[in-house]
Amino acid sequence: MKRILVLSDSHGTMRYMEQAVEQYRPNLVIHLGDHQSDAEELRREYPNIPMIYVSGNCDGRFGRQDTISTVIDDIPVLLTHGHRYSVKNGYTRLEYAAMEQQVKLVLFGHTHIPYCAELGGIWYLNPGASNGYGTPYCGIVEIEKGTILCYNQKILMENGAKI
């Protein structure tokens, strides 16, 4: 089974992302923007864990990708921060993009609100925000033999206390 840790909207706060890596021991980390530099720092701290990241609306526009289509364990995936799809106003544009690109998994952020649903055979996961402005969340994607399972989790402190 492949376990993917999905993070978004860290906004300069590393400790919750670091705790999530330690807590969930992923095979892959995906960061969905706002702040891409946090993803780059996390990559340096955990060089043995592959990482994919996109930029967000707070990351600037020069040479950075805010949307990537890729394949993970034979599953077509769309990764985006979400601002270009106006996800704060609903998910319709994102759903159309997912159908058009024929993906099976869409990972997005931007709203700071965790969301996870399977609609029409496509999984949609927003991990919420992994910063300390509210309750920090992360998303988990598990892929096994072509089957996808997604869910959101609160990031817990080392002593098990909720933040």
XYZ file of C-alpha atoms in Angstrom:
163
model
C 0.000 0.000 0.000
C 1.189 3.511 -0.812
C 0.398 6.175 1.792
C 0.429 9.785 0.609
C 0.444 12.694 3.030
C -1.303 15.737 1.539
C -0.605 19.179 2.998
C -1.746 22.646 2.020
C -1.741 26.241 3.144
C 1.098 25.973 5.650
C 1.767 29.730 5.383
C 5.226 29.570 6.940
C 4.418 27.116 9.737
C 6.630 24.025 9.603
C 5.998 22.252 12.919
C 2.581 20.844 12.017
C 3.820 19.486 8.696
C 6.831 17.917 10.411
C 4.544 16.364 13.011
C 2.268 14.967 10.283
C 5.249 13.338 8.531
C 6.313 11.734 11.821
C 2.747 10.719 12.680
C 1.755 9.132 9.350
C 5.123 7.951 7.909
C 4.115 8.494 4.256
C 5.694 7.052 1.116
C 5.067 10.371 -0.655
C 4.304 13.938 0.472
C 2.265 16.364 -1.631
C 2.093 20.067 -0.752
C -0.581 22.100 -2.517
C 0.766 25.587 -2.116
C 0.754 28.607 0.058
C 3.868 28.485 0.883
C 5.919 26.504 -1.604
C 9.073 27.410 0.342
C 7.685 25.350 3.248
C 7.475 22.335 0.950
C 11.055 22.903 -0.175
C 12.214 23.098 3.455
C 10.272 19.932 4.327
C 11.976 18.188 1.394
C 15.372 19.125 2.854
C 14.357 17.793 6.281
C 13.074 14.481 4.871
C 15.257 13.820 1.815
C 14.304 10.123 1.676
C 10.593 10.822 1.184
C 9.616 11.807 -2.368
C 7.717 15.069 -2.583
C 5.576 16.813 -5.171
C 4.424 20.384 -4.735
C 2.582 23.128 -6.527
C 2.491 26.836 -5.805
C -0.467 28.749 -4.453
C -1.839 32.227 -4.907
C 0.525 33.555 -2.191
C 3.643 32.081 -3.826
C 4.199 34.529 -6.688
C 3.889 33.759 -10.361
C 7.408 33.454 -11.758
C 8.326 29.968 -12.982
C 6.109 28.127 -10.519
C 3.414 25.617 -11.390
C 0.094 25.890 -9.604
C -1.415 22.850 -11.354
C 0.154 19.508 -12.256
C -1.367 16.452 -13.911
C 0.555 13.307 -13.013
C 0.199 9.573 -12.477
C 0.785 7.957 -9.089
C 0.721 4.149 -8.939
C -1.175 4.029 -12.258
C -3.783 6.496 -10.941
C -4.195 9.745 -12.958
C -4.085 12.676 -10.526
C -4.722 16.416 -10.746
C -2.815 18.521 -8.192
C -3.732 22.180 -7.813
C -3.828 24.873 -5.195
C -7.367 25.614 -6.367
C -7.455 29.378 -6.765
C -7.490 29.133 -10.577
C -10.624 26.984 -10.291
C -12.349 29.435 -7.889
C -12.834 26.683 -5.282
C -13.876 29.219 -2.651
C -17.028 29.682 -4.766
C -17.750 25.976 -5.262
C -16.178 22.984 -6.967
C -17.949 22.986 -10.348
C -14.967 24.242 -12.376
C -12.672 21.760 -10.624
C -15.100 18.900 -11.304
C -15.245 19.793 -15.005
C -11.448 19.892 -15.170
C -11.255 16.478 -13.493
C -13.703 14.957 -15.973
C -12.006 16.615 -18.942
C -8.585 15.349 -17.870
C -10.000 11.914 -16.977
C -8.340 11.776 -13.571
C -9.370 9.563 -10.671
C -7.996 11.765 -7.878
C -8.059 15.542 -7.418
C -6.008 17.142 -4.650
C -6.556 20.836 -3.949
C -6.287 23.442 -1.208
C -6.888 27.202 -0.954
C -10.081 27.167 1.147
C -8.399 26.082 4.430
C -11.438 23.813 4.942
C -10.991 20.019 4.871
C -13.098 18.269 2.249
C -13.150 14.678 1.061
C -15.686 13.055 -1.254
C -15.964 10.560 -4.075
C -18.186 11.876 -6.852
C -18.774 9.968 -10.064
C -15.780 7.714 -9.519
C -13.409 10.628 -8.837
C -11.975 11.335 -5.381
C -11.694 14.992 -4.314
C -9.519 15.833 -1.314
C -8.749 19.185 0.235
C -6.559 18.637 3.307
C -7.523 21.950 4.895
C -4.735 24.110 6.309
C -1.656 22.677 7.993
C -0.857 25.910 9.814
C -1.676 27.022 13.328
C -4.397 29.583 12.532
C -7.058 27.059 13.457
C -7.036 23.299 13.906
C -4.293 22.006 11.590
C -5.342 19.235 9.235
C -3.737 16.993 6.662
C -5.093 14.608 4.082
C -4.207 10.963 3.660
C -4.495 9.052 0.389
C -3.972 5.310 0.428
C -3.583 3.463 -2.862
C -3.564 -0.308 -2.985
C -3.969 -2.420 -6.118
C -5.666 0.424 -7.985
C -8.097 1.218 -5.171
C -8.072 4.711 -3.675
C -9.072 5.642 -0.135
C -8.927 9.278 1.026
C -9.572 10.914 4.374
C -8.670 13.977 6.433
C -7.039 13.916 9.848
C -6.280 16.447 12.544
C -2.563 16.774 13.091
C -1.808 15.696 16.659
C 0.989 16.927 18.893
C 3.695 14.448 19.929
C 1.974 13.762 23.238
C -1.247 12.884 21.414
C -3.042 16.049 22.458
C -5.073 17.780 19.799
C -3.743 21.148 18.782
